[in-house]
Structure formats: structure tokens, C-alpha cells
C-alpha atoms as one frame of an Amber mdcrd trajectory, in Angstrom:
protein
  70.308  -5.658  41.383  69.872  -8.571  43.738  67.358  -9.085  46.712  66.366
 -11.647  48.929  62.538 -12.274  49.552  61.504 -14.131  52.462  62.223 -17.345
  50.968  66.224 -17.071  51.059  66.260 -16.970  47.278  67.720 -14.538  44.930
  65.396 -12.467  43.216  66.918 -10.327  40.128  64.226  -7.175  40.625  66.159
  -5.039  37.704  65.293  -7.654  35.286  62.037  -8.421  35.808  61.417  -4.436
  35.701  63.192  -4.456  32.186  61.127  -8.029  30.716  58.102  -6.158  32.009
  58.324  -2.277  30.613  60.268  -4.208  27.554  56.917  -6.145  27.476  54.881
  -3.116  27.765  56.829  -1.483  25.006  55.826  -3.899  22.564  52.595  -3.920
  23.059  52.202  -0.460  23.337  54.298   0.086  19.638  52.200  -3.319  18.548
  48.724  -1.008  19.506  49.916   2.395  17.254  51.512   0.475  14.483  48.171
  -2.061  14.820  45.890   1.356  15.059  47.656   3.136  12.293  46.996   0.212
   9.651  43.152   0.062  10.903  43.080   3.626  10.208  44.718   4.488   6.841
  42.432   5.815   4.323  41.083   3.236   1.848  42.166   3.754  -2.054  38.906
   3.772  -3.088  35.809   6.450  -3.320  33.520   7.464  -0.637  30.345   6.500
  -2.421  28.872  10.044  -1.228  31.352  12.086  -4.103  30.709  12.562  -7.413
  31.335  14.106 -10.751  28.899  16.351 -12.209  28.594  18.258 -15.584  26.264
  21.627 -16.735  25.779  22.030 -20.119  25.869  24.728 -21.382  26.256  24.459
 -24.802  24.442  25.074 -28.074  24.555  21.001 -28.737  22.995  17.926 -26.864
  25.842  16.239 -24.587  25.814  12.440 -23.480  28.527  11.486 -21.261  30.107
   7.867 -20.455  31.364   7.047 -17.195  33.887   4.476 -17.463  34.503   3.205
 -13.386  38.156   1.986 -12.764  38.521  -0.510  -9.903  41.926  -2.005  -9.076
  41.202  -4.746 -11.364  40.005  -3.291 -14.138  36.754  -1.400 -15.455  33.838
  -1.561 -12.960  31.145  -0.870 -14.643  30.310   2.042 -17.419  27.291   4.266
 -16.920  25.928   6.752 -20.039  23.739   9.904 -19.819  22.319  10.434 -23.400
  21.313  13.900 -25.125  21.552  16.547 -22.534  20.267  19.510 -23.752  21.506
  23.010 -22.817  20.672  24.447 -19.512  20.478  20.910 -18.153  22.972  19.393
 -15.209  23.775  15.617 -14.185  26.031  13.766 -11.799  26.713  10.296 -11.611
  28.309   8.974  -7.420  31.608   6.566  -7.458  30.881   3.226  -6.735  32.829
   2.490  -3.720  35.518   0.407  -4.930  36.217   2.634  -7.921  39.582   4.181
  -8.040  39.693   6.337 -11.007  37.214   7.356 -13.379  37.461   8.021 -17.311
  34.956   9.852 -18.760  34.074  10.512 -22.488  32.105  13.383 -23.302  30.358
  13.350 -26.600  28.888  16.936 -27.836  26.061  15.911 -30.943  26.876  17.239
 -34.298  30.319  18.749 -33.043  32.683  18.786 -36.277  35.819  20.004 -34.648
  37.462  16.897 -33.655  37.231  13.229 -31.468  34.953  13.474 -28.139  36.621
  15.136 -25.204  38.025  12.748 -22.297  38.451  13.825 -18.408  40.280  11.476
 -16.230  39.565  11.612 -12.937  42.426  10.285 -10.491  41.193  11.769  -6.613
  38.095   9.743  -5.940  38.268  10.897  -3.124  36.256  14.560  -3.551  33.219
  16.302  -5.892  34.227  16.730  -9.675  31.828  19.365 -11.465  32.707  20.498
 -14.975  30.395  22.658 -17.792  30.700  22.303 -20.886  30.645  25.116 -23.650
  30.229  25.178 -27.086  28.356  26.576 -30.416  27.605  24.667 -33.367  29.261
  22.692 -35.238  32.870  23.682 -34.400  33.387  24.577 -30.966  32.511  22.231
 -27.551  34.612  22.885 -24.534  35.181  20.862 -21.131  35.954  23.214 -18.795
  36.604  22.310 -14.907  35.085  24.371 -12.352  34.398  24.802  -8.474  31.755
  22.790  -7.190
């Protein structure tokens, strides 16, 4: 579409409308792509969850966090000799991204220590732990 403004020149008003809501348009799609990145949850652990064990069992229970990061092993944190009745939790570190935890039930004769692997750091972890002397010990994942 052509016009004249009061200079006697040609002004082209349909394409300066389309350079300016084409202009628009990008920056408006540049904004929620731009927002959406800033937004998307982070891979690692709120520092505020946990994972948290009871024991009750008839043995003493130490447990050994092994913290995953993306590049590698974090750090490793052990609770020794828990006796029955007792309960612990150890918090993610904030850049953890998995967790591997090996529980170790004294005098157990049934077997290796137990293992959880915990993939969602994302959210609370509470297990108990069962068992009697000296053949039975028992990770067992419950509601926290």
C-alpha cells in the first residue's frame, strides 16, 4: 500500500507495519523462549530434601552416603552404630544428583550390605530398616 506524506514522497505504510509487528514477534518469542530457559528446573537437589532411615532392627546400623554430582562422587558422609529405636537423615548437597547409599547392619550373616540408589533428588527419602539377629536385616522404603 502506497501513500504520500506531506513531503511528495512515497511512503510504503504496509511494510513498515509488517518490519515492525515482525519485529515485535521476535522479541516477544525471544522473551518466552529467553524466560523458559531462566526457568527450567535445575538437575540438582534442593538442599532442603533429604533421605532419612529408622532403625528398627535388633542390630546396630551405620549408613554411607555416597553424593553423586555430574562429575563424579561429591563427597561421602557415614553415620556409625545406630542402635534400634534410633532415626537419622543426612540433606543433599546442592549440586548432588543422585545418591548411593550403603547400609551396613553389625553382625548380619545373611549376605553383602544392602544398597539404595536414590535417582529424584529432588524430594524426602525415608526408609526403616528391619531385622533380627544374625540372619535377617531388611531396607524397606516408606512414606515420609
Amino acid at each position: 500500500m502506497l501513500s504520500r506524506d506531506g513531503s511528495n514522497t512515497v511512503v510504503h505504510t504496509g511494510m513498515r507495519r509488517m518490519k515492525r509487528a515482525g519485529g515485535l514477534g521476535a522479541a516477544a518469542l525471544a522473551l518466552t523462549l529467553g524466560g523458559g530457559i531462566l526457568t527450567a528446573p535445575s538437575a540438582a537437589a534442593s538442599t532442603g530434601n533429604f533421605i532419612q532411615f529408622k532403625n528398627d532392627a535388633l542390630y546396630f546400623v551405620s549408613t554411607c552416603f555416597e553424593w553423586q554430582g555430574p562429575d563424579g562422587v561429591l563427597k561421602t558422609d557415614c553415620y556409625e552404630a545406630k542402635a534400634k529405636g534410633q532415626t537419622w537423615k543426612a540433606y543433599f548437597p546442592a549440586e548432588a544428583t543422585k545418591a548411593d547409599v550403603k547400609v551396613t547392619f553389625a553382625g548380619y550373616t545373611g549376605g553383602p550390605p544392602k544398597t539404595v540408589t536414590v535417582d529424584d533428588v529432588n524430594k524426602n527419602h525415608c526408609y526403616q530398616l528391619k531385622g533380627t539377629w544374625p540372619n535377617y536385616a531388611d531396607v524397606l522404603r516408606v512414606n515420609c
